[in-house]
Every structure is written in C-alpha cells, then in structure tokens.
Short mmCIF file of C-alpha atoms and ligand atoms in Angstrom, two decimals:
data_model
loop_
_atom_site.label_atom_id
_atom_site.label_comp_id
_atom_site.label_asym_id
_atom_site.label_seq_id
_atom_site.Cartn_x
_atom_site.Cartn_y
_atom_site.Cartn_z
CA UNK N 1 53.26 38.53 -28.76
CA UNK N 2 51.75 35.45 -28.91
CA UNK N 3 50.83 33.03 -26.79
CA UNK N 4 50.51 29.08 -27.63
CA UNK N 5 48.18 26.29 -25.94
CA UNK N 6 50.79 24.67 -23.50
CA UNK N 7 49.82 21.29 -22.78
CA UNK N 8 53.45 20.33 -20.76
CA UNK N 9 53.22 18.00 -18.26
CA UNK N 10 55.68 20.21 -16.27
CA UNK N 11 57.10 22.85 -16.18
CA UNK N 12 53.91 23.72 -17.44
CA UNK N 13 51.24 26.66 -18.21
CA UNK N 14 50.73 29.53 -15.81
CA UNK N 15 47.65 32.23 -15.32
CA UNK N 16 48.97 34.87 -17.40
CA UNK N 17 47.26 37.20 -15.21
CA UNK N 18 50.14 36.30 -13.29
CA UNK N 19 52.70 36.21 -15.29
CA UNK N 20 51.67 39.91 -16.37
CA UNK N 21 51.66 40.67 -13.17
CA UNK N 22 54.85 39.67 -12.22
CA UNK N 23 56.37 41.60 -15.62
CA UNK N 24 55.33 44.79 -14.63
CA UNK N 25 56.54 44.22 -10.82
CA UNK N 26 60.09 43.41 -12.55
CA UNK N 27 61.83 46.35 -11.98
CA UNK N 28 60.31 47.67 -9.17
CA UNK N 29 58.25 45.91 -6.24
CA UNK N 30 55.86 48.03 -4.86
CA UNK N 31 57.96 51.02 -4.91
CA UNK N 32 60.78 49.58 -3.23
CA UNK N 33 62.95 50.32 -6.39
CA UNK N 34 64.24 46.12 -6.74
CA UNK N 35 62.93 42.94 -8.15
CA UNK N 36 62.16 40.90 -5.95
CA UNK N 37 65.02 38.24 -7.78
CA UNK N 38 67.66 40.93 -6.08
CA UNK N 39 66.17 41.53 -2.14
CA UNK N 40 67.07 39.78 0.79
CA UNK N 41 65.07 37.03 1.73
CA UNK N 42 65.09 38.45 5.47
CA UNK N 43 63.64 41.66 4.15
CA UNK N 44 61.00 43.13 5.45
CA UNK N 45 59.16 43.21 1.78
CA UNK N 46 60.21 39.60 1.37
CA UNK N 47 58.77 38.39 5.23
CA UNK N 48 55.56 39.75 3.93
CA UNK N 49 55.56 38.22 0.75
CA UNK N 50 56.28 34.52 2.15
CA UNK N 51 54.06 34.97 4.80
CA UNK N 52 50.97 36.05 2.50
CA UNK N 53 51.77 33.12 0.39
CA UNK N 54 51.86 30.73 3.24
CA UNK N 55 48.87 31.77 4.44
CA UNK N 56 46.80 31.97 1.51
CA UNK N 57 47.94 28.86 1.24
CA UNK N 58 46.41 27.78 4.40
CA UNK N 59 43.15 29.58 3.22
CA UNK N 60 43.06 27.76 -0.06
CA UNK N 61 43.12 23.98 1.39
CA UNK N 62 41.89 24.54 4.61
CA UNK N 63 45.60 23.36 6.55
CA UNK N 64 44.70 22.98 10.34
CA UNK N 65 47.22 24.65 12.81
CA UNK N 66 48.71 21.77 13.75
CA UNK N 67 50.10 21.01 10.29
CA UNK N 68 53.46 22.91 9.42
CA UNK N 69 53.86 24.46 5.65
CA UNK N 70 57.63 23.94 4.13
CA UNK N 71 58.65 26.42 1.02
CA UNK N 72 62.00 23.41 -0.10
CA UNK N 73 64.56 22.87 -2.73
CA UNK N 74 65.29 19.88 -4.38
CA UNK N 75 62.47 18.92 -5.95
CA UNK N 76 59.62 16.56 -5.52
CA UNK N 77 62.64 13.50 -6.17
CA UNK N 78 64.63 15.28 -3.33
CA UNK N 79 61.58 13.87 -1.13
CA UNK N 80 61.66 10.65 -2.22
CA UNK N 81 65.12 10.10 0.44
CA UNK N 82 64.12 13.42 2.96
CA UNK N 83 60.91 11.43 3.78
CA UNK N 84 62.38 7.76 4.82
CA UNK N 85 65.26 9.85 6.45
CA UNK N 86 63.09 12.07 8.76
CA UNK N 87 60.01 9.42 9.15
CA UNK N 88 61.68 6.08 9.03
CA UNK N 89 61.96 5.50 12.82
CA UNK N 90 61.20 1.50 12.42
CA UNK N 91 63.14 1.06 9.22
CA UNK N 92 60.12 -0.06 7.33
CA UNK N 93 57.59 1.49 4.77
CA UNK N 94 54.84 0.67 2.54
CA UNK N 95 54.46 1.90 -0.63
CA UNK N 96 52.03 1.51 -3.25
CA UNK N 97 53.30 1.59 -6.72
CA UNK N 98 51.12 3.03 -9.66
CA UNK N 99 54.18 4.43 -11.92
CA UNK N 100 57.63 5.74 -12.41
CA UNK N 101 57.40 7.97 -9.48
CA UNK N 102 56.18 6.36 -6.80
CA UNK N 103 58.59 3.33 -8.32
CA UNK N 104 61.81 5.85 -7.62
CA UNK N 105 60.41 6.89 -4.07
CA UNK N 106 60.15 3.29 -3.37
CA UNK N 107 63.42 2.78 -4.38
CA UNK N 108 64.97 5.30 -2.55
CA UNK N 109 63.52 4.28 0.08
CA UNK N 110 65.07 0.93 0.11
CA UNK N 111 68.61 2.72 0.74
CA UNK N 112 66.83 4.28 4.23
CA UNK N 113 65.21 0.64 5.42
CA UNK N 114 62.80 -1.60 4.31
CA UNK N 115 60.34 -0.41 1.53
CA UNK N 116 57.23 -2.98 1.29
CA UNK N 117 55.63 -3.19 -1.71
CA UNK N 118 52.15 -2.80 -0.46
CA UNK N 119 50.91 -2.77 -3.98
CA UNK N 120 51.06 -2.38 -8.03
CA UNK N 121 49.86 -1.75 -11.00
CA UNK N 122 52.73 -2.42 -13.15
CA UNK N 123 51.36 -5.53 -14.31
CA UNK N 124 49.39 -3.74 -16.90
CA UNK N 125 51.86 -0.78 -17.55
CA UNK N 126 50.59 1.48 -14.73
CA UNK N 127 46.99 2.23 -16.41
CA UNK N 128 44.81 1.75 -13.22
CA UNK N 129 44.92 2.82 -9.73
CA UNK N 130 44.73 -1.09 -7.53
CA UNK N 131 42.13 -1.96 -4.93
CA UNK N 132 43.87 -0.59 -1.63
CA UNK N 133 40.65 -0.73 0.41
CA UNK N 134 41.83 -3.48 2.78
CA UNK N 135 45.75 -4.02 1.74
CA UNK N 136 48.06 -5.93 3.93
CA UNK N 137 50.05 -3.61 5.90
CA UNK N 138 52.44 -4.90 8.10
CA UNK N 139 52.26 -3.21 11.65
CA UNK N 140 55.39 -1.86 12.18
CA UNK N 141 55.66 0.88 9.02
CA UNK N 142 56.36 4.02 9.69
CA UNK N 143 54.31 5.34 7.07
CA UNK N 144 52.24 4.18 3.53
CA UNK N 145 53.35 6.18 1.04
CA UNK N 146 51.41 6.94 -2.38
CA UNK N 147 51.60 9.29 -5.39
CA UNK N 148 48.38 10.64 -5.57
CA UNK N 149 48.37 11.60 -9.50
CA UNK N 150 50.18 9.75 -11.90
CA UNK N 151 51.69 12.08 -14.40
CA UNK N 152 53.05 9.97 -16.64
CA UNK N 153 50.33 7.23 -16.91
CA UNK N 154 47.21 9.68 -16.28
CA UNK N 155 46.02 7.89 -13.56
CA UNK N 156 44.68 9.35 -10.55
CA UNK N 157 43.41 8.16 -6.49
CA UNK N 158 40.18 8.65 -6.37
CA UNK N 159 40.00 7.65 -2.76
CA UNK N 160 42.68 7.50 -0.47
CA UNK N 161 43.93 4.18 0.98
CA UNK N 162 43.19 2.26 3.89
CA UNK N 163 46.58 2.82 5.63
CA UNK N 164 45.11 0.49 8.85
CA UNK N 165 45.67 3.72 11.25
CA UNK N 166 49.32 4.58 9.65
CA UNK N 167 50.94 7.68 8.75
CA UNK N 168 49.60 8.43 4.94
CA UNK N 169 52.46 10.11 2.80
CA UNK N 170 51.27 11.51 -0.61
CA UNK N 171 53.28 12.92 -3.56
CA UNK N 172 50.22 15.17 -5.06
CA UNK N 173 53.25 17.26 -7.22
CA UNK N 174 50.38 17.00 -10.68
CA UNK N 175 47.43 17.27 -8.65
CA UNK N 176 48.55 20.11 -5.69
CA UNK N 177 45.00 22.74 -5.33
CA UNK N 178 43.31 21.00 -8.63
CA UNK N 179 40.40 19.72 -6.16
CA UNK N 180 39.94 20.13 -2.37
CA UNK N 181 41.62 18.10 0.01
CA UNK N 182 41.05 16.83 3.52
CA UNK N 183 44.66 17.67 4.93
CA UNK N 184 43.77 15.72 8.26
CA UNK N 185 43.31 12.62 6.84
CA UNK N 186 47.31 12.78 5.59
CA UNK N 187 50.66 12.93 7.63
CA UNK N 188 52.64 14.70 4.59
CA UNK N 189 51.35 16.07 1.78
CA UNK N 190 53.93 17.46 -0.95
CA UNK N 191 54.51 18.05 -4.14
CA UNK N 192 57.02 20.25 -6.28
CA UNK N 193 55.53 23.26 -7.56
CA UNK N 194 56.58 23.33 -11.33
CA UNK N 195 53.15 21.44 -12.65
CA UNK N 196 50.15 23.01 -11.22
CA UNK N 197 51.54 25.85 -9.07
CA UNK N 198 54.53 27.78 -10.17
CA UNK N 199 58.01 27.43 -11.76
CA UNK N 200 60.36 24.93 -11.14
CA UNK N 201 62.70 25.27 -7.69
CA UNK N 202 59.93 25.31 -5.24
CA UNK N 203 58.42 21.97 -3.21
CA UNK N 204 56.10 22.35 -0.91
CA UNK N 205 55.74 20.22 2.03
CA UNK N 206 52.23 19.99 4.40
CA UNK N 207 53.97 17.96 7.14
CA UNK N 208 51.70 17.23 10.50
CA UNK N 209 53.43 18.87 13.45
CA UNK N 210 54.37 15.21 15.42
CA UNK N 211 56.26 13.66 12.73
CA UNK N 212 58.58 16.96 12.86
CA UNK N 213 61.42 15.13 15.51
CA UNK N 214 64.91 15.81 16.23
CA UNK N 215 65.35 11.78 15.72
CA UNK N 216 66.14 11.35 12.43
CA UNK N 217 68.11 8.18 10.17
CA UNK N 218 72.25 8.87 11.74
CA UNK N 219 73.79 10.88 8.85
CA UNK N 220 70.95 12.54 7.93
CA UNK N 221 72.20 16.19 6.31
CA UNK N 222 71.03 19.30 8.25
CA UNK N 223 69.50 20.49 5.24
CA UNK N 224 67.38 17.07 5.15
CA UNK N 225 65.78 17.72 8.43
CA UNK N 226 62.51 18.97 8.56
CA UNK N 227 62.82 20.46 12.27
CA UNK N 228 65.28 22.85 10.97
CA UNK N 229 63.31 23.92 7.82
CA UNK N 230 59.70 23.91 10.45
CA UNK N 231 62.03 25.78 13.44
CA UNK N 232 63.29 28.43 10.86
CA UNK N 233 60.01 28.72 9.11
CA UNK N 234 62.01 28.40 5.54
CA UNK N 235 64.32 30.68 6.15
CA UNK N 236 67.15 28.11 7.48
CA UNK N 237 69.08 29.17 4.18
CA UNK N 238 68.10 31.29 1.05
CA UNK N 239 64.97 29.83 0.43
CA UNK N 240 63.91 29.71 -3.57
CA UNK N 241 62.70 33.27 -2.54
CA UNK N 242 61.47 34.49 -6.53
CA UNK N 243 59.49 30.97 -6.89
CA UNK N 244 57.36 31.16 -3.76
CA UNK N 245 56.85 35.46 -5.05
CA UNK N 246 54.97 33.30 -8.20
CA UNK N 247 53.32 30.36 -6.06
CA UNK N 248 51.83 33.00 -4.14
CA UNK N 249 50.55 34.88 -6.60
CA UNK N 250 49.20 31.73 -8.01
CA UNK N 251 47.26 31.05 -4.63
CA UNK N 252 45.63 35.02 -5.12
CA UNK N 253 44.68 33.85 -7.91
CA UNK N 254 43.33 30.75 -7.32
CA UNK N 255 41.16 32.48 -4.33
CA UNK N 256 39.82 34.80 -6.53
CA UNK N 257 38.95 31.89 -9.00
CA UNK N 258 36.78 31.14 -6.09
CA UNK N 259 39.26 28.48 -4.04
CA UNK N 260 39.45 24.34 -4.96
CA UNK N 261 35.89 23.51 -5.19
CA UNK N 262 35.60 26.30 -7.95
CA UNK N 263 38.89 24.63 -9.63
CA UNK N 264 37.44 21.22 -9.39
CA UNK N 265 34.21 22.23 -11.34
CA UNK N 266 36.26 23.77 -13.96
CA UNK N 267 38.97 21.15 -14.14
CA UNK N 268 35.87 18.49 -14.53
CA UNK N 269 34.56 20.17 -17.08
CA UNK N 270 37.49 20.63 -19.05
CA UNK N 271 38.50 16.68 -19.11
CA UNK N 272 34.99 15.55 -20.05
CA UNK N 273 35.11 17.79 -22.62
CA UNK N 274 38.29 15.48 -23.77
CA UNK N 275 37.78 12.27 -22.31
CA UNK N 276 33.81 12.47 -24.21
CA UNK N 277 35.55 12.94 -27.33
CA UNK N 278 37.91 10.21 -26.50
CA UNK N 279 35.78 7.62 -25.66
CA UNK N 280 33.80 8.14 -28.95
CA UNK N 281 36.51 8.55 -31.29
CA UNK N 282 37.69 6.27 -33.68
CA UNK N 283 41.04 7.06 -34.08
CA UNK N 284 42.07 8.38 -30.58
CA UNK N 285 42.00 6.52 -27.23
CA UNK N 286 42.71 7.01 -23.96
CA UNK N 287 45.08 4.00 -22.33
CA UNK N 288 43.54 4.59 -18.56
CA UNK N 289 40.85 2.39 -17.22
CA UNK N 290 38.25 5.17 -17.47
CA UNK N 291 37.08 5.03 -13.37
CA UNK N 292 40.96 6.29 -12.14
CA UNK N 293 41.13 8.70 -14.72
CA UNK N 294 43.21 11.87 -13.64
CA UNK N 295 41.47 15.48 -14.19
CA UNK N 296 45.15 16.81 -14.91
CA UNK N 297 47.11 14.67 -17.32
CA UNK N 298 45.46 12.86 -20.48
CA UNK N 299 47.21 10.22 -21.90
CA UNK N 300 46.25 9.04 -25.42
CA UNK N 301 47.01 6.83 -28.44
CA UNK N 302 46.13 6.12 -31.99
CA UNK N 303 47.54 3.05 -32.01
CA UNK N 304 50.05 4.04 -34.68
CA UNK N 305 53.66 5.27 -34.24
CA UNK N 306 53.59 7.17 -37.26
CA UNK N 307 50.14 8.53 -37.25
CA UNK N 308 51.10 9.76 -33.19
CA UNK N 309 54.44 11.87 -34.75
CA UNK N 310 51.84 13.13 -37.31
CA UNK N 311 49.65 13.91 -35.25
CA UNK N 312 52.21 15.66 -32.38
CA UNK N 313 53.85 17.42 -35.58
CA UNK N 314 50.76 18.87 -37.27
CA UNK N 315 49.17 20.21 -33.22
CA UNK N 316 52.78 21.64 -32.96
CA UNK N 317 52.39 23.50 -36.09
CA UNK N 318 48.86 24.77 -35.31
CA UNK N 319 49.85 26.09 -31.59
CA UNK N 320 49.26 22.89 -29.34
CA UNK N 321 52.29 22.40 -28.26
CA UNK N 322 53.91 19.86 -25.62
CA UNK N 323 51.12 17.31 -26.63
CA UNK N 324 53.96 14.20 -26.88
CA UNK N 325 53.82 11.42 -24.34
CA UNK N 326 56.07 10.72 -21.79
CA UNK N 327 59.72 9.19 -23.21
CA UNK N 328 59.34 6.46 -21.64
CA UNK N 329 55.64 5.12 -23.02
CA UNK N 330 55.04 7.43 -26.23
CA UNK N 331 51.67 8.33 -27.63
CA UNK N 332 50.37 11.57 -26.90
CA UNK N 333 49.64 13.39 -23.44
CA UNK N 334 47.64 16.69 -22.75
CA UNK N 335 48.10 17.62 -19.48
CA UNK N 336 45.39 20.46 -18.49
CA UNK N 337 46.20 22.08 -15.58
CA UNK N 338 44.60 24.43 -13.34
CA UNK N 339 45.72 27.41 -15.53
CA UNK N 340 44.56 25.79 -19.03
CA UNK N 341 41.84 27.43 -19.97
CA UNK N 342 38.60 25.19 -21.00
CA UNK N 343 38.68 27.11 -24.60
CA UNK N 344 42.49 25.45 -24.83
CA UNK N 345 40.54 22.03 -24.51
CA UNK N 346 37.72 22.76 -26.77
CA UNK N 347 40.19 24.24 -29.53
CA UNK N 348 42.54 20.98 -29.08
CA UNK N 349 39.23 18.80 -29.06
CA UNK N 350 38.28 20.93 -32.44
CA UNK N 351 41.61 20.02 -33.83
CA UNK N 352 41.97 16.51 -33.07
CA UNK N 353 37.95 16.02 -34.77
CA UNK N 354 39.52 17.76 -37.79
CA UNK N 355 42.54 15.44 -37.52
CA UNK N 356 40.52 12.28 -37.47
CA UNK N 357 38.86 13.25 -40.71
CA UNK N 358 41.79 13.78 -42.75
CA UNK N 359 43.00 10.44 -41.90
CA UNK N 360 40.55 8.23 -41.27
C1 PLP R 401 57.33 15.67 -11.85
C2 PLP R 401 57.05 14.77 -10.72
C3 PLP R 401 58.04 14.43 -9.79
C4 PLP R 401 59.48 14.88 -9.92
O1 PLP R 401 59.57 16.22 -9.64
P1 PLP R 401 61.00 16.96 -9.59
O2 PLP R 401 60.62 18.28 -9.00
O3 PLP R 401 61.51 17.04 -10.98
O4 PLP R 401 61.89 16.19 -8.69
C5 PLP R 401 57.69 13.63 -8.74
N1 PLP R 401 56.43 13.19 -8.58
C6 PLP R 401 55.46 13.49 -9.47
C7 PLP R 401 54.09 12.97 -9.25
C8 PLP R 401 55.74 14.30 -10.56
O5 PLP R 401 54.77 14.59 -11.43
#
C-alpha cells in the first residue's frame, strides 16, 4: 500500500487513523456482526453513534444549547435555496460576494426574494476579502450571508462582518473545525462535510434555535424545512447514516488532537511553512492579497501556462497529487487541510525548491 500527498480541494485527505479505523470496523461493528453501511439508522448501535458524533461535535466548537445541530443531504449548494426558503421572511438578503460560491448562493437566492449585493470582490478576480466593517445594510434583510473561506480563490474572513444587528449566515464548508469559532456571534453556520471533515453526502448545519419556524417561503418541500430535520433530530428520513459514522470519528479525533485551538496552531504552521516559501520565490506566487490569506487552500502561479502543466505533471509523478487549480482560474492550488500532515507541506515545499532550480 501506498499512500500519496493529497492536496484536493474536496473530496479531500482524511486522518488515516481513521480511515484504518473504519477498515477494520467493516465487517463487524463492535460485535454486532454488520457494517454499519447495512444497520438501521433507528438502531440502537446507530442512535449511539449519531448522538456521540453530535455531541462531540458540540464539545469541539463549543455550540451553546440553544443552537440546534443538522446531520443533511444535498450538499453545501443544496443550502444555497434551503436558507432563503426557511429564513427569508421579508423577501430580502444581503450577501457579500468574494467568489463562485457565495456568487451561486446569491443567485439562488434571487429566485426566493431579493438578494442585495452588500459587497464584492470580483473586481479583481476574487483575490481579497472587501472592507465590510461598516457596509450598507438595508434594514429590512432577513439575514447577511457570507462564505467564510473561499476555496477556489484562497481567500479567507479574517473577521466577521458588521451585519448592523442582523442574522449572520456563513458557508464555512473549507474552513468547518480548522480554527475555533464563536458560534454565538452567527445565526447559521454550515458547511458540507467532504473538505475538512468527512466524505462527501454529509452537510452540517449549526442553526440558532429562533430562526427554526413553521413559516417558511409557500411551496417550500418538507424535506427543505429545517423544523422537521430540528423536530426529528435527523432522523426525518434515512439520514447519510455511514458519513456522519466517519465525521464522527473525525471529531474523536480531532479532540484527541487536542480540539480547534490545537488545529489552528498546526494549520498556521503548516501555511507559513508555504506561504514563506512563496513570498520569496522567484518562480512561484501566491495570487491572494497576503492579509486574507486562507490557512486551508493555497492558490499559486508561475505565471506560465506551460511551466504550471509542468509543474502539476512532474508533483503528480512524484506523489503530490491534486495540486491543479480550480477549472475555472488555472494555476496551481494546495489545499492543506486539517488532516495534511505538516511533513506533506515541507516535502511539497522541498519539491517545488527543487522545481525552481531546474527551471529557472
Ligand atoms: C465545495 C463548496 C461548496 C459546494 O459544496 P457541495 O457539497 O458540492 O454542494 C459550497 N461552498 C464552499 C465554500 C465549498 O468549498
């Protein structure tokens, strides 16, 4: 067996502590002679296994009681429609766009009601996060909606925005437990699973307890509603029962890491480590204005097309693999999640030094 440095921007690189884990729990979960693929998701075995990962969950960010933790379907996109339909009481929103997926939310949005551009960063391809310290929100939105962690563009909040007293919605999907969070300070947090937490299938939502109403947009699907999902604590339907198994052996393992402020450290250390050798290289750059640089997804250029697919080719070779950039703006990306380890970094770091020789 052999294992390659996975630098995917999603689905992406689990602790294969885990992933070991899981293999030899295949067959047979804790004696009770299934996977856990083929039980019944109102098992007894399974009620425990949802409701250790829900609360470890709670243990890891620190979710007060009055916050309610969805295991979803759909995706992170999927929220991009169940948010304005559940939270759009006033028919008006305010998004801030910083790249291709806060663009679709805001979009979507626009089918529910009114979606305000609140603000953007498109003007200079998405490569900073804009000034939202004192942005003009109309009064009447429901809620001002952000995506925390720009995958695609590398880009990441580094303070939240001044929503003026509303509702703050934030798609963290490529930032979820990289760093601690303040939940309080957010109406919905949410993210799909499948970049920092476990495979695709799984979204979690962090939804504040008041914004869970019967009164939702007329039309709205059952399986759109958040009080039915809260009311039958994810169990309305067959819930993505083998991906939550994974997410919460991800959260063990993330508390025995020594919780979010541990991660932070390490996740810190591990993009200066890339980032340093970035900013002094002379064939690589970064494209992010360096202060709203993300800790989890590293975009970079040489500033040639040909020397990027020689460069993309030649890491594949070697065992770095998933290094290309996003379809839609090229170049390279590393994206080093929580489970990367920092020796991944340094060996890709070692690489790219040796790259830079050969063809400078
Ligand atoms: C990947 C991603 C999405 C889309 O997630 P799906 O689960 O594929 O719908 C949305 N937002 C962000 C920030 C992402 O990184």
């Amino acid at each position: 067996m052999s294992r390659v440095y996975n630098f995917s921007a999603g689905p992406a690189v689990l602790p294969e502590e885990v992933l070991k884990e899981a293999a030899e729990e295949m067959l047979d979960y804790k004696g009770s002679g299934m996977s856990v693929m083929e039980m019944s998701h109102r098992s007894k075995v399974y009620d425990t296994i949802i409701k250790e990962a829900e609360q470890d969950l709670r243990d890891l960010m620190n979710i007060p009681d009055n916050y309610k933790v969805l295991f979803l379907q759909g995706g992170a996109s999927q929220q991009f429609a169940m948010i304005p339909m559940n939270l759009m009481k006033q028919k008006k929103a305010g998004y801030i766009v910083t790249g291709q997926w806060a663009k679709k939310a805001y979009q979507e949005a626009a089918i529910y009601g009114e979606a305000v551009k609140l603000a953007s960063s498109e003007d200079k391809t998405f490569s900073y996060i804009p000034d939202c310290s004192d942005l003009d929100i109309p009064e009447d939105v429901d809620y001002v909606y952000i995506c925390e962690n720009n995958t695609i563009y590398g880009t990441k909040f580094k303070e939240l925005p001044n929503t003026k007293g509303h509702t703050l919605v934030s798609d963290v999907s490529s930032c979820f437990l990289s760093e601690p969070v303040d939940v309080t300070k957010y109406g919905v947090i949410f993210g799909g699973v499948q970049k920092n937490i476990g495979p695709a299938g799984v979204v979690i939502v962090i939804i504040r307890e008041d914004l869970i109403t019967e009164d939702t947009l007329p039309g709205t699907p059952t399986m759109l509603k958040y009080k039915i999902h809260a009311d039958n604590e994810s169990l309305y339907n067959t819930p993505p029962a083998y991906g939550i198994y994974i997410c919460g052996k991800v959260f063990k393992w993330l508390k025995k890491m020594g919780g979010l402020s541990v991660m932070k450290e390490r996740n810190e250390e591990k993009a200066k480590i890339l980032y340093d050798f970035l900013d002094q290289s002379k064939l690589f750059q970064g494209t992010v204005v360096p202060k709203d640089r993300s800790l989890m997804n590293v975009p970079f250029i040489t500033g040639s097309d040909e020397l990027d697919a020689k460069f993309i080719k030649e890491a594949t070779a070697a065992g770095f693999v998933n290094l290309k950039g996003h379809r839609s703006v090229g170049g390279m990306r590393a994206s080093i999640y929580n489970a990367m380890p920092k020796e991944g970094v340094e060996k890709l770091v070692e690489f790219m030094k040796k790259f830079e020789e050969e063809n400078a």
